[in-house]
JSON list of C-alpha atoms in Angstrom, two decimals:
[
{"chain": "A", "resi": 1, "resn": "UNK", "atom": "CA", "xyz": [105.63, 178.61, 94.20]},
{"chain": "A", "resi": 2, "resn": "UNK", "atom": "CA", "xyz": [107.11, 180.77, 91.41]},
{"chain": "A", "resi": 3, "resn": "UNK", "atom": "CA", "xyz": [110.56, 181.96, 90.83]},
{"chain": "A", "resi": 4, "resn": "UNK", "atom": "CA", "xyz": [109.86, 185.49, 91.46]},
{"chain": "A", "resi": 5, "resn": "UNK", "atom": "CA", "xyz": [108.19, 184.90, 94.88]},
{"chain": "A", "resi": 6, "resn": "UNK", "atom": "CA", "xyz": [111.02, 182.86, 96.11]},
{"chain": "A", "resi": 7, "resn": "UNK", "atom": "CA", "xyz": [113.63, 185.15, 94.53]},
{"chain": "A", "resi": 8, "resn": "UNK", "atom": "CA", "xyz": [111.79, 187.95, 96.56]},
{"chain": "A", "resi": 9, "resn": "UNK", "atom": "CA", "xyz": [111.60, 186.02, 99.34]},
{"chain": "A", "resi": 10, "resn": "UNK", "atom": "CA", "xyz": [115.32, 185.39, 99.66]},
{"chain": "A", "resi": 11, "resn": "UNK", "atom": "CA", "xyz": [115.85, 188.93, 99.39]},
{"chain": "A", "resi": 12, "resn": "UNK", "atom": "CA", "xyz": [113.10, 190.46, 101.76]},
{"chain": "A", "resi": 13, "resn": "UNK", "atom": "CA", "xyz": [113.45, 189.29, 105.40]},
{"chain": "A", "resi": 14, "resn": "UNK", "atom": "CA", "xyz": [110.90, 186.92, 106.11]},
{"chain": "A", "resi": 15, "resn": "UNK", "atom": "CA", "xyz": [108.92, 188.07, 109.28]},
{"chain": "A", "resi": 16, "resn": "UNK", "atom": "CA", "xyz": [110.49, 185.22, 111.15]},
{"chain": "A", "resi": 17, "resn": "UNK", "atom": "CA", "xyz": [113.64, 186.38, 112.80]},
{"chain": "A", "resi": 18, "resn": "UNK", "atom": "CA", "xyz": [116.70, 185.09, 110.80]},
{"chain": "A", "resi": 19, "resn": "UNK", "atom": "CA", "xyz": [115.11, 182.47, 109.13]},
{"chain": "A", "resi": 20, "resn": "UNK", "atom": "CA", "xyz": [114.63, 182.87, 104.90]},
{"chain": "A", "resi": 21, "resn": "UNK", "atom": "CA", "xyz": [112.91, 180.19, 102.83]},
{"chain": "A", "resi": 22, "resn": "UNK", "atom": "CA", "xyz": [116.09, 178.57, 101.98]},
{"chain": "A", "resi": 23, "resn": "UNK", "atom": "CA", "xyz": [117.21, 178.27, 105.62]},
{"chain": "A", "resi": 24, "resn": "UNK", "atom": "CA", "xyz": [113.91, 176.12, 106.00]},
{"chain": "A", "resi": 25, "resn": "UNK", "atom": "CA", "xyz": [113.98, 174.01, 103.31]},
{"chain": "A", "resi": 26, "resn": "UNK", "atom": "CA", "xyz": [117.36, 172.66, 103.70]},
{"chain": "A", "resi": 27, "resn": "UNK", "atom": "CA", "xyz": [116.59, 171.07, 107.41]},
{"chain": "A", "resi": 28, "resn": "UNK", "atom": "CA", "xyz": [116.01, 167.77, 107.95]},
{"chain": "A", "resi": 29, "resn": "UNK", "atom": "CA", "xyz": [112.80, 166.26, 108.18]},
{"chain": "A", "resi": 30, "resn": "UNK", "atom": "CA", "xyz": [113.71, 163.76, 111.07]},
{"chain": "A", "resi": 31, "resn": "UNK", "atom": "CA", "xyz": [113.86, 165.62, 114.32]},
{"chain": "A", "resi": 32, "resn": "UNK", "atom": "CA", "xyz": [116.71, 163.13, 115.69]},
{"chain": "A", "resi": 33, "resn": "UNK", "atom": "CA", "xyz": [119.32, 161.35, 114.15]},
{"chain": "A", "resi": 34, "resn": "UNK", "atom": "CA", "xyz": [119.75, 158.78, 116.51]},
{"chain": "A", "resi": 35, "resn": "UNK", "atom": "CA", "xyz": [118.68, 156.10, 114.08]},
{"chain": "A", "resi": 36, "resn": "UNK", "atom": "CA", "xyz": [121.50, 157.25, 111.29]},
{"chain": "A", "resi": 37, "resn": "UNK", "atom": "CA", "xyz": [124.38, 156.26, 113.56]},
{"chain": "A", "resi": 38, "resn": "UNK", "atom": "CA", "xyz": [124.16, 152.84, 113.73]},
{"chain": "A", "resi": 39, "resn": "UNK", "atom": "CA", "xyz": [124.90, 150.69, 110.44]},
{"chain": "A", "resi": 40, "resn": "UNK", "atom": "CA", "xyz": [122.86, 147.35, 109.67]},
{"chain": "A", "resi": 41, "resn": "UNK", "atom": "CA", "xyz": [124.86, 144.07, 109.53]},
{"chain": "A", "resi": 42, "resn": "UNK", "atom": "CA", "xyz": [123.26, 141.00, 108.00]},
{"chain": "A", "resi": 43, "resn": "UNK", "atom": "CA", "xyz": [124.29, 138.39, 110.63]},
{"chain": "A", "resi": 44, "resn": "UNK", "atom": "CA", "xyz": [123.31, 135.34, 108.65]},
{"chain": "A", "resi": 45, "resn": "UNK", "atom": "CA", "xyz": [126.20, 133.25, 107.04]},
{"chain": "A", "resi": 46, "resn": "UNK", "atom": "CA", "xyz": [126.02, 132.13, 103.53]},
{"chain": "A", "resi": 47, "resn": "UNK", "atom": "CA", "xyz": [127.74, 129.70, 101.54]},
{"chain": "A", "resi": 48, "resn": "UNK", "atom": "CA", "xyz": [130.17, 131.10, 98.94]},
{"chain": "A", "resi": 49, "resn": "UNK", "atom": "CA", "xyz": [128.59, 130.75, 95.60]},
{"chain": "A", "resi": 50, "resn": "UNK", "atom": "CA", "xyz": [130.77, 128.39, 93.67]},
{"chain": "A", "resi": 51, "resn": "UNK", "atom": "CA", "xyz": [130.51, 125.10, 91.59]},
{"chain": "A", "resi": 52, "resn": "UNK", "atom": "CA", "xyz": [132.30, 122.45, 93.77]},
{"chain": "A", "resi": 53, "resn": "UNK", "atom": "CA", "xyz": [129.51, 122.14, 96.07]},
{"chain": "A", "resi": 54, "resn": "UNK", "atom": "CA", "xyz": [128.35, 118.57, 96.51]},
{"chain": "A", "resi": 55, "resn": "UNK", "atom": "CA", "xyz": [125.33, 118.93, 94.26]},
{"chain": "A", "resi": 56, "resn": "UNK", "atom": "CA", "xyz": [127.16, 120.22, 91.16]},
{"chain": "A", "resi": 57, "resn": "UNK", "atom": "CA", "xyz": [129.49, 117.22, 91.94]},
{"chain": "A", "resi": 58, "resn": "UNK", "atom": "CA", "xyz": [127.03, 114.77, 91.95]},
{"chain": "A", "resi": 59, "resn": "UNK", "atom": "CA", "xyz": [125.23, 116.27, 88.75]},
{"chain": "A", "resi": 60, "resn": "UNK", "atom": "CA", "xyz": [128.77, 115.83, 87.22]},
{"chain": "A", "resi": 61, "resn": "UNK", "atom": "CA", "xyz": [129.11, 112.34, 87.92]},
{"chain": "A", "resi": 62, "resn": "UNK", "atom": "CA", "xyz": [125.72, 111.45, 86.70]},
{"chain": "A", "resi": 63, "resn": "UNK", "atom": "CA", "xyz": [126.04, 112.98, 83.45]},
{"chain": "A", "resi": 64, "resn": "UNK", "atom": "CA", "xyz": [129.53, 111.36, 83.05]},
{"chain": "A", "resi": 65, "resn": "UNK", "atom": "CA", "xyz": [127.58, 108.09, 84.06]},
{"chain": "A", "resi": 66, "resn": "UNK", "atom": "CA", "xyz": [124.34, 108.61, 81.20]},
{"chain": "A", "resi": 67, "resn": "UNK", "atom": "CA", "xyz": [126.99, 109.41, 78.69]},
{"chain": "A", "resi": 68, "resn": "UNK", "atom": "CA", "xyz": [128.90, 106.17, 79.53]},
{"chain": "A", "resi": 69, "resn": "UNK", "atom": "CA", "xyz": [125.97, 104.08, 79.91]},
{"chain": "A", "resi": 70, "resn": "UNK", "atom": "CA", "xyz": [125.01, 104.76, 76.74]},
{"chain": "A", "resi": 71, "resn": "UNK", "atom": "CA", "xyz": [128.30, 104.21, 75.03]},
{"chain": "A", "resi": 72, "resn": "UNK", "atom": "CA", "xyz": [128.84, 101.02, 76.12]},
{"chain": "A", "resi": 73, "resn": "UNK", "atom": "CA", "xyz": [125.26, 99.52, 76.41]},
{"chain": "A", "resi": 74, "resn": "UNK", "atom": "CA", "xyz": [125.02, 96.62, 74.85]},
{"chain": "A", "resi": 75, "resn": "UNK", "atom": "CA", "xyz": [121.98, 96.69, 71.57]},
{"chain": "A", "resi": 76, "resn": "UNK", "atom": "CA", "xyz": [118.82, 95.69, 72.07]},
{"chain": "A", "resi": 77, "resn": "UNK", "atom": "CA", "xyz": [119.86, 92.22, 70.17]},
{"chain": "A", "resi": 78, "resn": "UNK", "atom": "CA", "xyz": [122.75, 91.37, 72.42]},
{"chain": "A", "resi": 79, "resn": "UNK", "atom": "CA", "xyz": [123.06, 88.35, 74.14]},
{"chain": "A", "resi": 80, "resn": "UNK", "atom": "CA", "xyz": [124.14, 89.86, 77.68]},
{"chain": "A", "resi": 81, "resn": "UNK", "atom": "CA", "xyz": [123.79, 88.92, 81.57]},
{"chain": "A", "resi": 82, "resn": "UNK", "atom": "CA", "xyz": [121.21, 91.52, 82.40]},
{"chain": "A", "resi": 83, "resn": "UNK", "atom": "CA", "xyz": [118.94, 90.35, 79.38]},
{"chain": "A", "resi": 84, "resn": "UNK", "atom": "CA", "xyz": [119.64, 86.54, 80.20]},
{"chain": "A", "resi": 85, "resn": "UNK", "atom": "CA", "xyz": [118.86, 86.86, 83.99]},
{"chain": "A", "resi": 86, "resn": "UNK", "atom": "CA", "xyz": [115.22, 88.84, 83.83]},
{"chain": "A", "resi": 87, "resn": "UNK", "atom": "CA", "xyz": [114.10, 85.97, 80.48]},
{"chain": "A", "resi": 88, "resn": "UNK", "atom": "CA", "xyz": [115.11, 83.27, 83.71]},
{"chain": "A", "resi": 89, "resn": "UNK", "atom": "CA", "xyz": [112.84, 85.07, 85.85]},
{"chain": "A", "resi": 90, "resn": "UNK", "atom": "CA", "xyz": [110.13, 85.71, 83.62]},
{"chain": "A", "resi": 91, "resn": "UNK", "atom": "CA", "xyz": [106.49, 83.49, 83.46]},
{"chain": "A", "resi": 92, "resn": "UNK", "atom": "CA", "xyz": [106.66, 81.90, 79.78]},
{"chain": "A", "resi": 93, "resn": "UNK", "atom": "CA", "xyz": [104.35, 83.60, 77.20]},
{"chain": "A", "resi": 94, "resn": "UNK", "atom": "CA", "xyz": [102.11, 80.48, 76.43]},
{"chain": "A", "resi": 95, "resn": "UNK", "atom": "CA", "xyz": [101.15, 80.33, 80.31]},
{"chain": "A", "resi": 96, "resn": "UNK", "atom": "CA", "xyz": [99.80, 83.56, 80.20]},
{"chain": "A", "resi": 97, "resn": "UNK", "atom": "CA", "xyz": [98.00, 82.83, 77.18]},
{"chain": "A", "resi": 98, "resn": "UNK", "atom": "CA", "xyz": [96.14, 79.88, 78.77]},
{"chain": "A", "resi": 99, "resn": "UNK", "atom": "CA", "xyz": [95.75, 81.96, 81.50]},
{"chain": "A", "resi": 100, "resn": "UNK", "atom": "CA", "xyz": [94.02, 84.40, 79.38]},
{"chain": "A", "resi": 101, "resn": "UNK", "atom": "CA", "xyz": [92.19, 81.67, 77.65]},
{"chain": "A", "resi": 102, "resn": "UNK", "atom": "CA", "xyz": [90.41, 80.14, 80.79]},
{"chain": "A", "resi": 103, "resn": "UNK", "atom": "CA", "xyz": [89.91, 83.68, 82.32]},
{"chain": "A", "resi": 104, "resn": "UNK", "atom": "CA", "xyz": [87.86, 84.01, 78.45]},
{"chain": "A", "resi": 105, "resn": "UNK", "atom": "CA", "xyz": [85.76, 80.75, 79.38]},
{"chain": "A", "resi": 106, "resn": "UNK", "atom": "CA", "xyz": [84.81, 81.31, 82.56]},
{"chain": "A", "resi": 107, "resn": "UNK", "atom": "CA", "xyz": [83.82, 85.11, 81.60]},
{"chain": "A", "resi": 108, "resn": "UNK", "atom": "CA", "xyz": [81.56, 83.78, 78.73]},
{"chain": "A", "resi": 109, "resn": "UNK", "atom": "CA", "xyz": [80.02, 81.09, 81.45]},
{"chain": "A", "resi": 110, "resn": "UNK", "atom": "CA", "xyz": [79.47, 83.52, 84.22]},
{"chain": "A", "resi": 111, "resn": "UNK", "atom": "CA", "xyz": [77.94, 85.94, 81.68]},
{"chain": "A", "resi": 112, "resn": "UNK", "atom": "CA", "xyz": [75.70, 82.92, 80.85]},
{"chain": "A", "resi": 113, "resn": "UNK", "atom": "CA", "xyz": [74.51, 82.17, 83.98]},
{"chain": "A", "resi": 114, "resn": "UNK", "atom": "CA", "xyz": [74.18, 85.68, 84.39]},
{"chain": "A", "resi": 115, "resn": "UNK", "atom": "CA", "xyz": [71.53, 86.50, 81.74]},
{"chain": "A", "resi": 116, "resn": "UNK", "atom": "CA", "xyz": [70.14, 82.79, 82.42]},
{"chain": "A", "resi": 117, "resn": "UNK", "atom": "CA", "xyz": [69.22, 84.60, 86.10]},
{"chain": "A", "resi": 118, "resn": "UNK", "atom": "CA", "xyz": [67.97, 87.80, 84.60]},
{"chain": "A", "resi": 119, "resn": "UNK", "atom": "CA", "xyz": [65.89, 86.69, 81.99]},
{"chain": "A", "resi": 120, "resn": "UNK", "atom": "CA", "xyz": [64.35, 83.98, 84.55]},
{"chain": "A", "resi": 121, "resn": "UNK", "atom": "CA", "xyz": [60.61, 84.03, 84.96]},
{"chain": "A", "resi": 122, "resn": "UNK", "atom": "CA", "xyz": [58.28, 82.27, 86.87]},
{"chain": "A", "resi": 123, "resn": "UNK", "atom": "CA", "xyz": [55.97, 80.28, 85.39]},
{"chain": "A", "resi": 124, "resn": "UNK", "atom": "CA", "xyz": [52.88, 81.34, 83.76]},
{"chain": "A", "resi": 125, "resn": "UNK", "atom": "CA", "xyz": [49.39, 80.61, 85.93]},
{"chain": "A", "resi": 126, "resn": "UNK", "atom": "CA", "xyz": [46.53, 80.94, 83.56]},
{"chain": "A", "resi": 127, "resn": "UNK", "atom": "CA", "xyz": [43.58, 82.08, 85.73]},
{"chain": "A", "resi": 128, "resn": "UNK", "atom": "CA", "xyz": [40.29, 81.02, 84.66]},
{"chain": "A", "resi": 129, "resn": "UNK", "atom": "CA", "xyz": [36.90, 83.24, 85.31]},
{"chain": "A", "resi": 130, "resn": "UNK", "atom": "CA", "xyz": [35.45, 79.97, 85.76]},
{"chain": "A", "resi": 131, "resn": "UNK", "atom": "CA", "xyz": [37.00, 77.06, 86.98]},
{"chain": "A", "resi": 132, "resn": "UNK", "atom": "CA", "xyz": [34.20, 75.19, 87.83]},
{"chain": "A", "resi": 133, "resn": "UNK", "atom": "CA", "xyz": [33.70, 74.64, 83.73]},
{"chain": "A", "resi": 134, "resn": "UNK", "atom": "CA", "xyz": [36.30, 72.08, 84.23]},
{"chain": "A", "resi": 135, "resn": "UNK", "atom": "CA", "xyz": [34.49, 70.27, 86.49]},
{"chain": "A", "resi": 136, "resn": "UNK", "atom": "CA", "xyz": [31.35, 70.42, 83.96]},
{"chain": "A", "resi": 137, "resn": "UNK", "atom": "CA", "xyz": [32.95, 68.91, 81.01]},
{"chain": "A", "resi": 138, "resn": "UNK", "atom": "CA", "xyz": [31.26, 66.00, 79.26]},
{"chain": "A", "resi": 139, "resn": "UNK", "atom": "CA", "xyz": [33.72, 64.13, 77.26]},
{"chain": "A", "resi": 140, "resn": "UNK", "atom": "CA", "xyz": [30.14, 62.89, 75.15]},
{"chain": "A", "resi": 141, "resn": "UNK", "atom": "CA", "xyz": [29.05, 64.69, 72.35]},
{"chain": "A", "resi": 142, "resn": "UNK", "atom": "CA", "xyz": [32.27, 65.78, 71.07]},
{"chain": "A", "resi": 143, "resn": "UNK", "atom": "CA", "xyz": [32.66, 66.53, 66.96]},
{"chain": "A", "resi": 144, "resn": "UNK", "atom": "CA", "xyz": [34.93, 63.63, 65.44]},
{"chain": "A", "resi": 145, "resn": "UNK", "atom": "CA", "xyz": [38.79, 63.43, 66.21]},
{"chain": "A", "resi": 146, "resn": "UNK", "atom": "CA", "xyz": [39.02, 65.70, 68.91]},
{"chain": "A", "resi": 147, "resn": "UNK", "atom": "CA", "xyz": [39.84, 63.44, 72.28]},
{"chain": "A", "resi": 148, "resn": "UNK", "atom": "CA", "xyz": [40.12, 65.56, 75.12]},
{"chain": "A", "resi": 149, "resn": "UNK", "atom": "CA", "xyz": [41.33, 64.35, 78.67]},
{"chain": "A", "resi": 150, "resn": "UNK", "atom": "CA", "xyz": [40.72, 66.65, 81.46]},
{"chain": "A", "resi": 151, "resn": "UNK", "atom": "CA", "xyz": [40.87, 63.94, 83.84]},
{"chain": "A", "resi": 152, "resn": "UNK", "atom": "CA", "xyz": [44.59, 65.12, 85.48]},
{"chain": "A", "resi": 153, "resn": "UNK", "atom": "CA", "xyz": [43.25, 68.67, 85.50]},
{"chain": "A", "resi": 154, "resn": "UNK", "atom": "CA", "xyz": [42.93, 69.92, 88.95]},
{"chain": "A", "resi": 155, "resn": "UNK", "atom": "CA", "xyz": [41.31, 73.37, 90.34]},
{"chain": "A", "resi": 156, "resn": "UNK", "atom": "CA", "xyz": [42.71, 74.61, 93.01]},
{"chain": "A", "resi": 157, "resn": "UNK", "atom": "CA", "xyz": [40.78, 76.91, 95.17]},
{"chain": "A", "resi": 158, "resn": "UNK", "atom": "CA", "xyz": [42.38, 79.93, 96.76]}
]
């Protein structure tokens, strides 16, 4: 709406009775005000917001711990307690090597037998077309230095 046609409509009597544009505009748009009168109160409690709550304590103390701790550690070529009691505790070096070394052995057998069970094949039949040619063999008229025995030969029949 332009300022002329609200100017004139302030001054000309609207054809409402008593009310002018400006009247209207400045109501409210709720028609009760029942919900303005009460005020909201947050009913949950909260901690006050400070640093001497337990946590900030205990972060205190652990930093003051570190910070000690490393301080007064002993180097990694000290002789002290700590150091002495886990080297009491712990399996010498050469059993774990012969450890190592028969776990080595018995790898290297087991991967022997293995590829001795893999490669396995059953023996080779040679099947004749005739078998009966065995049977037919004259061990006369053979050429000179050839001696063959067929006499442990034996066809089997399926």
């Amino acid at each position: 709406m332009s300022l002329a046609r609200a100017a004139g409509a302030i001054v000309r009597p609207s054809k409402r009775a008593g009310t002018t544009l400006l009247q209207r505009r400045a109501a409210s748009s709720h028609a009760h005000d029942e919900h303005h009168h009460e005020e909201y109160h947050d009913t949950n409690v909260y901690e006050p917001e400070v640093f001497n709550t337990s946590f900030w304590r205990r972060a205190v103390i652990a930093a003051v711990g570190v910070v000690a701790f490393y301080k007064y550690a002993p180097a990694p070529g000290d002789d002290n307690p700590i150091a002495k009691y886990i080297s009491s505790t712990m399996t010498p070096a050469e059993v774990w090597h012969n450890m190592a070394f028969k776990h080595l052995a018995m790898s290297a057998q087991g991967s022997d037998d293995t590829k001795l069970m893999v490669d396995a094949k059953p023996p080779t039949v040679h099947r004749y077309r005739y078998p009966q040619r065995f049977e037919q063999y004259s061990p006369n008229s053979q050429p000179v230095g050839i001696k063959l025995s067929v006499d442990d030969i034996v066809v089997k029949r399926d």
